[in-house]
PDB file of C-alpha atoms and ligand atoms in Angstrom:
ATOM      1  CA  UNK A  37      39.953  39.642  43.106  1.00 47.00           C
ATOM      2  CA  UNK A  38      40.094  37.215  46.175  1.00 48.00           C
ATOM      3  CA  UNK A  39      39.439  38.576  49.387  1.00 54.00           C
ATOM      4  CA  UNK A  40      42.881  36.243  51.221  1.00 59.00           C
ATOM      5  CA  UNK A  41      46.141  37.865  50.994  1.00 56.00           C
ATOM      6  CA  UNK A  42      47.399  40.186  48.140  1.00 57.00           C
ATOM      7  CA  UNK A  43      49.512  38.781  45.312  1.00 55.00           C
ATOM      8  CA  UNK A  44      53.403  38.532  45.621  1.00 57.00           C
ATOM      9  CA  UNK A  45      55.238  40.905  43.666  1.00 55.00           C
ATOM     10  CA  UNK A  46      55.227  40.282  40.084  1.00 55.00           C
ATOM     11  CA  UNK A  47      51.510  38.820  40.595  1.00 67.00           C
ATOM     12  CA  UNK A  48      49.918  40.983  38.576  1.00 87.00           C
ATOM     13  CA  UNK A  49      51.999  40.569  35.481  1.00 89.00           C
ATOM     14  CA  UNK A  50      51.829  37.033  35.534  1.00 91.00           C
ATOM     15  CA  UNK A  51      48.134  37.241  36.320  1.00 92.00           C
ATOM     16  CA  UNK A  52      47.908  39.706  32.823  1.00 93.00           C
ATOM     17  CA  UNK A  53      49.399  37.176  30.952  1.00 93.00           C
ATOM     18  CA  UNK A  54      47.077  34.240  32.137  1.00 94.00           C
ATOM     19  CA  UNK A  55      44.148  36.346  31.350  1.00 94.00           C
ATOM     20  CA  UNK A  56      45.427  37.059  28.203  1.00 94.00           C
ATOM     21  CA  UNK A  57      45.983  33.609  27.422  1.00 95.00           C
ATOM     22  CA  UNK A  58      42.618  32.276  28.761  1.00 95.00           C
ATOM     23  CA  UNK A  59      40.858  35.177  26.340  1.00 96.00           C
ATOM     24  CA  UNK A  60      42.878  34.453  22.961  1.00 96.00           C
ATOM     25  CA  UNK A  61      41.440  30.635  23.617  1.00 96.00           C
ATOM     26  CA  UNK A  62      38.708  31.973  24.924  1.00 97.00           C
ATOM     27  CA  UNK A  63      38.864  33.037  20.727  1.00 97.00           C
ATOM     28  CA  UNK A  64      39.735  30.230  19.658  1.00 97.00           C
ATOM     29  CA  UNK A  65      36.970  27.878  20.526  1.00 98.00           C
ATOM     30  CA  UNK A  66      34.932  30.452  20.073  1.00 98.00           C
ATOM     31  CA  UNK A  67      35.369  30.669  16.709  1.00 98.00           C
ATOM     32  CA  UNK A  68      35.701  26.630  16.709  1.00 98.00           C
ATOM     33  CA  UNK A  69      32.302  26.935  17.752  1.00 98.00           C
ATOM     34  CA  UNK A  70      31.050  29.385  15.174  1.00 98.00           C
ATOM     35  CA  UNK A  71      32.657  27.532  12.397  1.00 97.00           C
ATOM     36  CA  UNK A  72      30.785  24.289  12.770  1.00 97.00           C
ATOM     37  CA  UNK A  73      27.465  25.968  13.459  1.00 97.00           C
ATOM     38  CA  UNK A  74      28.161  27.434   9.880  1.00 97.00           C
ATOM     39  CA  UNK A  75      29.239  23.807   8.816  1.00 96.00           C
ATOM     40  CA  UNK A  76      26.165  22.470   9.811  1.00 95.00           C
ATOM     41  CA  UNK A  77      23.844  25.384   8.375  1.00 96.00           C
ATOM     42  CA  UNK A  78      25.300  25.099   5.158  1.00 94.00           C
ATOM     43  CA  UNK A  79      25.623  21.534   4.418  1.00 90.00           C
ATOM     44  CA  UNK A  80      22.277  21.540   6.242  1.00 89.00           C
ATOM     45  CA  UNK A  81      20.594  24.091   3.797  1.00 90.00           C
ATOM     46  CA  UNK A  82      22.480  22.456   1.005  1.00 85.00           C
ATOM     47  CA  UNK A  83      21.446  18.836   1.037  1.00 78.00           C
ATOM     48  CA  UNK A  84      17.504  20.519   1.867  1.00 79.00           C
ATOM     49  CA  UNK A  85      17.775  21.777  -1.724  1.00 77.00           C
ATOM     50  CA  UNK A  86      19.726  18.892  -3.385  1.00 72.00           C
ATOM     51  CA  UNK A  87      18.462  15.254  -3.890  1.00 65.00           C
ATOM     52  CA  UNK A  88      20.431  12.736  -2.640  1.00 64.00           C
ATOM     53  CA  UNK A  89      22.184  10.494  -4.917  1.00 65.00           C
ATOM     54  CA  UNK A  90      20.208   7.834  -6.908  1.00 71.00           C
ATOM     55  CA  UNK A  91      16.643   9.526  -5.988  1.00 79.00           C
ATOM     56  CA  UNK A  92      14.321   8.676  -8.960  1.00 86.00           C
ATOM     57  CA  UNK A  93      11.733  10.866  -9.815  1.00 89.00           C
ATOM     58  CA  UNK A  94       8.277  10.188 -11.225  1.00 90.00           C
ATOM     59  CA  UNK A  95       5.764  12.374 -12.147  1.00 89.00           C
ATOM     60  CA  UNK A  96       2.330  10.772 -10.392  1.00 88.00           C
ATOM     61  CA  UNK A  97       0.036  12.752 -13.058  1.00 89.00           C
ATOM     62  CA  UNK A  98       1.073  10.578 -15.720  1.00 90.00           C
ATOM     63  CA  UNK A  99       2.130   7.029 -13.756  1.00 87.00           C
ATOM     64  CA  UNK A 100      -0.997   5.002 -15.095  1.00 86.00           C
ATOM     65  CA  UNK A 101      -1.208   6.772 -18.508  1.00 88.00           C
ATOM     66  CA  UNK A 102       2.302   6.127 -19.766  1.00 87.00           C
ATOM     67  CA  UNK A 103       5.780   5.075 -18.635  1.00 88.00           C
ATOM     68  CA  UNK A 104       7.121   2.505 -16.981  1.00 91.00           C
ATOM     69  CA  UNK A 105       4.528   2.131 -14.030  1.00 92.00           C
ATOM     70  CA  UNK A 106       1.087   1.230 -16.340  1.00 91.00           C
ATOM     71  CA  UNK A 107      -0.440  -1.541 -15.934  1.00 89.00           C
ATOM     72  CA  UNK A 108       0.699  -3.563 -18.561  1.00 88.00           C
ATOM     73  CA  UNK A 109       3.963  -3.393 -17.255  1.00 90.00           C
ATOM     74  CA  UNK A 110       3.791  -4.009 -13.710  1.00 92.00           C
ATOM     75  CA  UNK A 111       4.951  -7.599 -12.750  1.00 92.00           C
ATOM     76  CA  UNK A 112       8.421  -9.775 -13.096  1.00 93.00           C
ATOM     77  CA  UNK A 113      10.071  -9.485 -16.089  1.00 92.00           C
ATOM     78  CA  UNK A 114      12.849 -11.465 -17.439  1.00 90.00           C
ATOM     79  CA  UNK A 115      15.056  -9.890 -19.278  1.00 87.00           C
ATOM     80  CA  UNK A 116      16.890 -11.367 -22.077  1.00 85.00           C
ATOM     81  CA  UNK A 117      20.402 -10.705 -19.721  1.00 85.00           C
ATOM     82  CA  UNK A 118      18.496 -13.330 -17.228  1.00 85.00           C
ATOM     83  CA  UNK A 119      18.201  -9.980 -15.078  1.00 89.00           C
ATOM     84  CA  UNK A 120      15.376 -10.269 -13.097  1.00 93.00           C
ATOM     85  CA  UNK A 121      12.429  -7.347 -12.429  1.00 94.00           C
ATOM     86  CA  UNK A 122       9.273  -6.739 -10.273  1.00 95.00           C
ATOM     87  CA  UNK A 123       7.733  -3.463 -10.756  1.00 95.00           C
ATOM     88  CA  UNK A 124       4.774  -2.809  -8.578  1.00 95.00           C
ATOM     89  CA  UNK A 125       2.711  -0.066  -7.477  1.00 95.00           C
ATOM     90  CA  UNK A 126       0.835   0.649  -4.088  1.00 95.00           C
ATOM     91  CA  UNK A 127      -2.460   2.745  -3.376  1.00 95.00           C
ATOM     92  CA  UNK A 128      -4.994   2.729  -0.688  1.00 93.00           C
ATOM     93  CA  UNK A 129      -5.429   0.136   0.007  1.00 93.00           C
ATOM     94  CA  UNK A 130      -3.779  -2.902  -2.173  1.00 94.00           C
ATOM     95  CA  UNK A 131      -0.427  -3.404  -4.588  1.00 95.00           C
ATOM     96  CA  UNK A 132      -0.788  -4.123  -8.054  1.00 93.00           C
ATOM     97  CA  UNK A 133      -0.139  -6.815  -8.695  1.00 93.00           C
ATOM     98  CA  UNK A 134      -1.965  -8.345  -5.655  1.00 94.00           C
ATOM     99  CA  UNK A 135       0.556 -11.861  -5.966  1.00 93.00           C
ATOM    100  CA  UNK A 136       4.370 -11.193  -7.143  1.00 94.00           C
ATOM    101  CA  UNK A 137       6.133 -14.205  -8.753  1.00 94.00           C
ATOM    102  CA  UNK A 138      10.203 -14.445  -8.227  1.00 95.00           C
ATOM    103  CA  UNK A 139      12.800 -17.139  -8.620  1.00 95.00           C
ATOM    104  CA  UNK A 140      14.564 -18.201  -5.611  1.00 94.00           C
ATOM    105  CA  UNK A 141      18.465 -18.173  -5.709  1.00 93.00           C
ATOM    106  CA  UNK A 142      18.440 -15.238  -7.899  1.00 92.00           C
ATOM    107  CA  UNK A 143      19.078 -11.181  -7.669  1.00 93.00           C
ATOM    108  CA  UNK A 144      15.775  -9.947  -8.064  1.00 94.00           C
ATOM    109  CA  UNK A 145      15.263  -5.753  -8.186  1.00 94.00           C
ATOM    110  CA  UNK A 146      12.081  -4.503  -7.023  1.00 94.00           C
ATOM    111  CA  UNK A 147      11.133  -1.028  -8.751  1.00 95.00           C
ATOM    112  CA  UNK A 148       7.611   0.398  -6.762  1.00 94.00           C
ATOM    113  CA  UNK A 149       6.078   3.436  -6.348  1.00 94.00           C
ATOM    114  CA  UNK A 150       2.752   4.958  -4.938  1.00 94.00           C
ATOM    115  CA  UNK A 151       0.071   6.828  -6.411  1.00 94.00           C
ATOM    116  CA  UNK A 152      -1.211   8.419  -3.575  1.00 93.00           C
ATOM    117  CA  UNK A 153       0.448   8.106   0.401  1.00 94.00           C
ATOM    118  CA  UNK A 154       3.305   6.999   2.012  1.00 94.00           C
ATOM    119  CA  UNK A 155       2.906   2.962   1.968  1.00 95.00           C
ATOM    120  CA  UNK A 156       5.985   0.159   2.693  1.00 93.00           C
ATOM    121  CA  UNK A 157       6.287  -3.273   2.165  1.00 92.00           C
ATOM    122  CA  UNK A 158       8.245  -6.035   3.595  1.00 94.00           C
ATOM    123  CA  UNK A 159       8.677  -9.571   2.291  1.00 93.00           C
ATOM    124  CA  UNK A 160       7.831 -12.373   5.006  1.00 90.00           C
ATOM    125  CA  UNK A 161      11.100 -12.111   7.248  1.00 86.00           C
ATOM    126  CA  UNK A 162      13.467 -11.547   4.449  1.00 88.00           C
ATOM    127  CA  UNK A 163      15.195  -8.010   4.059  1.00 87.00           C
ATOM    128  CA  UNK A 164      13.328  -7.282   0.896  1.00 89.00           C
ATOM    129  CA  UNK A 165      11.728  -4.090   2.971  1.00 91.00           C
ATOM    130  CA  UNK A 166      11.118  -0.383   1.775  1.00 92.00           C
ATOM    131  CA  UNK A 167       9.240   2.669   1.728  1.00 93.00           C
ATOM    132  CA  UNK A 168       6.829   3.561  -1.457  1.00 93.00           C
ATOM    133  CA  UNK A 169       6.513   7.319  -1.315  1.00 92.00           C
ATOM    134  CA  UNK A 170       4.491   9.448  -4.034  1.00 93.00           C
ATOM    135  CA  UNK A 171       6.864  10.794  -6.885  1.00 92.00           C
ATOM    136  CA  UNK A 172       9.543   8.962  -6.225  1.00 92.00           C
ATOM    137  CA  UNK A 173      11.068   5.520  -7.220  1.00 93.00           C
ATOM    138  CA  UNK A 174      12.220   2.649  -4.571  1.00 92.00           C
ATOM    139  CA  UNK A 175      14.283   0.359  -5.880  1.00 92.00           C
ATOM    140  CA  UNK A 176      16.513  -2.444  -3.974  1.00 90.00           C
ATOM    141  CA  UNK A 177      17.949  -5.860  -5.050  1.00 92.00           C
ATOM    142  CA  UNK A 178      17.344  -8.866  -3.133  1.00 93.00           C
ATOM    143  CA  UNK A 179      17.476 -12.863  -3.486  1.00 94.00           C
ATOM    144  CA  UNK A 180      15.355 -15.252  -1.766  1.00 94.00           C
ATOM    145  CA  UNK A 181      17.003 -18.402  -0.453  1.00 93.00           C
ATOM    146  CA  UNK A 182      13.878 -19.968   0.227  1.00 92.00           C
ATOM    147  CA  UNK A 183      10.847 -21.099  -1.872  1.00 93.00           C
ATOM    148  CA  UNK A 184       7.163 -20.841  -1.079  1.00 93.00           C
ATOM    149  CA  UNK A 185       4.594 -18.039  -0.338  1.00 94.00           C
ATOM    150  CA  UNK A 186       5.352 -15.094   1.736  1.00 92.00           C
ATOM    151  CA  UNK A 187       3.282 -12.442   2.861  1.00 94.00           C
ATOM    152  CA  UNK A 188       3.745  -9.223   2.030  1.00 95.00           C
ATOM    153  CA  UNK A 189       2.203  -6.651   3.867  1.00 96.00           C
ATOM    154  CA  UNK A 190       2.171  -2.616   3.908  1.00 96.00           C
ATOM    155  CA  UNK A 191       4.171  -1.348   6.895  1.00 94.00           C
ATOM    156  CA  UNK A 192       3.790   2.476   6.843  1.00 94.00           C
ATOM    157  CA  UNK A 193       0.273   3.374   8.335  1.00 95.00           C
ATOM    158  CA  UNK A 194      -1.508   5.043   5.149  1.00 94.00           C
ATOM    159  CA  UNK A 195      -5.132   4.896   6.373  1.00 94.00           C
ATOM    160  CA  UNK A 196      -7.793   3.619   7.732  1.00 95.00           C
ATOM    161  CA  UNK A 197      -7.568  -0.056   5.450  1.00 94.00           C
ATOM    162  CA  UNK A 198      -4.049  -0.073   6.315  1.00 95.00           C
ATOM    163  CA  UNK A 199      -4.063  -3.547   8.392  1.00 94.00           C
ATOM    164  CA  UNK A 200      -5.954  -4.929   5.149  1.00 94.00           C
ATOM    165  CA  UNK A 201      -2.899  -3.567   2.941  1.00 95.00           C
ATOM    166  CA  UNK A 202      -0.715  -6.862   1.320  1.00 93.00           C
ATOM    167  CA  UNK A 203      -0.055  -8.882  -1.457  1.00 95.00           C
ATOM    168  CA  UNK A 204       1.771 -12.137  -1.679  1.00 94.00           C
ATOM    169  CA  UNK A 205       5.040 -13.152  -3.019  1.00 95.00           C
ATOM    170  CA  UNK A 206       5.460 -16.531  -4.761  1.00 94.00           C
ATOM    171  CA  UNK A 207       9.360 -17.415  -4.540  1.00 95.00           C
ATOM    172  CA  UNK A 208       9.742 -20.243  -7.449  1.00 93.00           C
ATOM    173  CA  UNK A 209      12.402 -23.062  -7.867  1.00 94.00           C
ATOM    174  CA  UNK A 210      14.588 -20.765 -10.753  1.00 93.00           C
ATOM    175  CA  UNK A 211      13.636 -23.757 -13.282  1.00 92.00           C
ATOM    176  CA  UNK A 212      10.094 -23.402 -12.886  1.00 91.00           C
ATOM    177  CA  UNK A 213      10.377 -19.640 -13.118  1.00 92.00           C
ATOM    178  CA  UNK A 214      12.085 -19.238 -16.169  1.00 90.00           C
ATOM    179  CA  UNK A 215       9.784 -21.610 -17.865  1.00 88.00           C
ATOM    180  CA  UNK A 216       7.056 -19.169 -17.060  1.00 86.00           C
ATOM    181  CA  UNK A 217       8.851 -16.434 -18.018  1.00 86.00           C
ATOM    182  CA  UNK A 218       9.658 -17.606 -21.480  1.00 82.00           C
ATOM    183  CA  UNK A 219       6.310 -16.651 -22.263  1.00 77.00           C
ATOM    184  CA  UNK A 220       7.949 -13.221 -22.118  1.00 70.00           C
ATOM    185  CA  UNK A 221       5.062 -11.882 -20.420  1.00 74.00           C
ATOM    186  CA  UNK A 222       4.796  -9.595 -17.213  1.00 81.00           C
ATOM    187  CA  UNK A 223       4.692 -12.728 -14.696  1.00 83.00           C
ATOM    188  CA  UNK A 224       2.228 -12.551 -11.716  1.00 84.00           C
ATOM    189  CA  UNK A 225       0.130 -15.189 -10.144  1.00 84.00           C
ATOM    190  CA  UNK A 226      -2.681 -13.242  -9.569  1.00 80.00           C
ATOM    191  CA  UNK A 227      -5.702 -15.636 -10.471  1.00 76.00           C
ATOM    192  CA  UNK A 228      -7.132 -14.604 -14.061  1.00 66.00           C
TER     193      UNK A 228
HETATM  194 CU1  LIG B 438      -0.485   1.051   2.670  1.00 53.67          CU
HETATM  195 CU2  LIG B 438      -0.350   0.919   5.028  1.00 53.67          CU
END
């Protein structure tokens, strides 16, 4: 071992049981080691072939023919609980519809998808922001303190009209709003 002077008697027991000891937790975090490797492998190749919770499916074959995502039902609805809901869709290179009505002071949920890329949206400088992936549905609650127009532009690059990608978002005094929405129609203030 080292080159100085030779152990005192009884050295090389005690040196034996210091290896001995430095090798068991040598083990030991070894197999520390080994076990969170195999943590992170199988959690790793479990979520990879498990949804996460609340992950809506849609099937994009059939998202303007029928369900919830045609045409006719895109728009703010009121519902008769005074639950209010925008349901939109994005493609390249626009959202339909093109100018989203919404009471201010109120929970609104935003239900969107996308029919063919990646796109996002995000309300003026309020959180309202999300992805809109293919196949799947993005939904998030939100109110809006403030009345007025805000922009709403796509912010996930998805081509080359990407920087041409938004709508608007009308936020109305809740008064106003549910006037228009006694109409019980799909409310959007894109011009007819
Ligand atoms: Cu849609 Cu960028």
């Amino acid at each position: 071992m080292s080159a100085t002077a030779p152990p005192p008697a009884g050295g090389h027991a005690s040196e034996r049981i210091a290896v001995a000891a430095e090798r068991r937790w040598a083990i030991v975090v070894a197999v520390i080691i080994a076990l969170l490797v195999l943590m992170m492998v199988v959690t790793g190749l479990h979520w990879a072939s498990m949804p996460p919770s609340r992950v809506e499916t849609i099937d994009l074959k059939t998202l303007h023919v029928s369900g919830e995502f045609v045409e006719g039902n895109l728009g703010t609805t009121l519902s008769p609980d005074g639950r209010v809901t925008v349901r939109l869709i994005a493609q390249q290179y626009s959202f339909e519809p093109q100018c989203i009505v919404v009471p201010a002071d109120t929970p609104v949920t935003f239900r969107g998808t996308s029919t063919d890329t990646v796109h996002g949206f995000v309300v003026g400088r309020t959180n309202a922001n999300t992805m809109l992936i293919p196949g799947f549905v993005a939904t998030f609650t939100t109110t809006f303190r403030q009345t007025g127009e805000q922009l709403m532009p796509c912010h996930e690059y998805c081509g080359t009209g990407h920087e041409a990608m938004w709508a608007k978002v009308q936020v109305l005094p809740p008064d106003e709003f549910r006037q228009k929405a006694a109409q019980g129609e799909r409310l959007s203030c894109v011009p007819r």
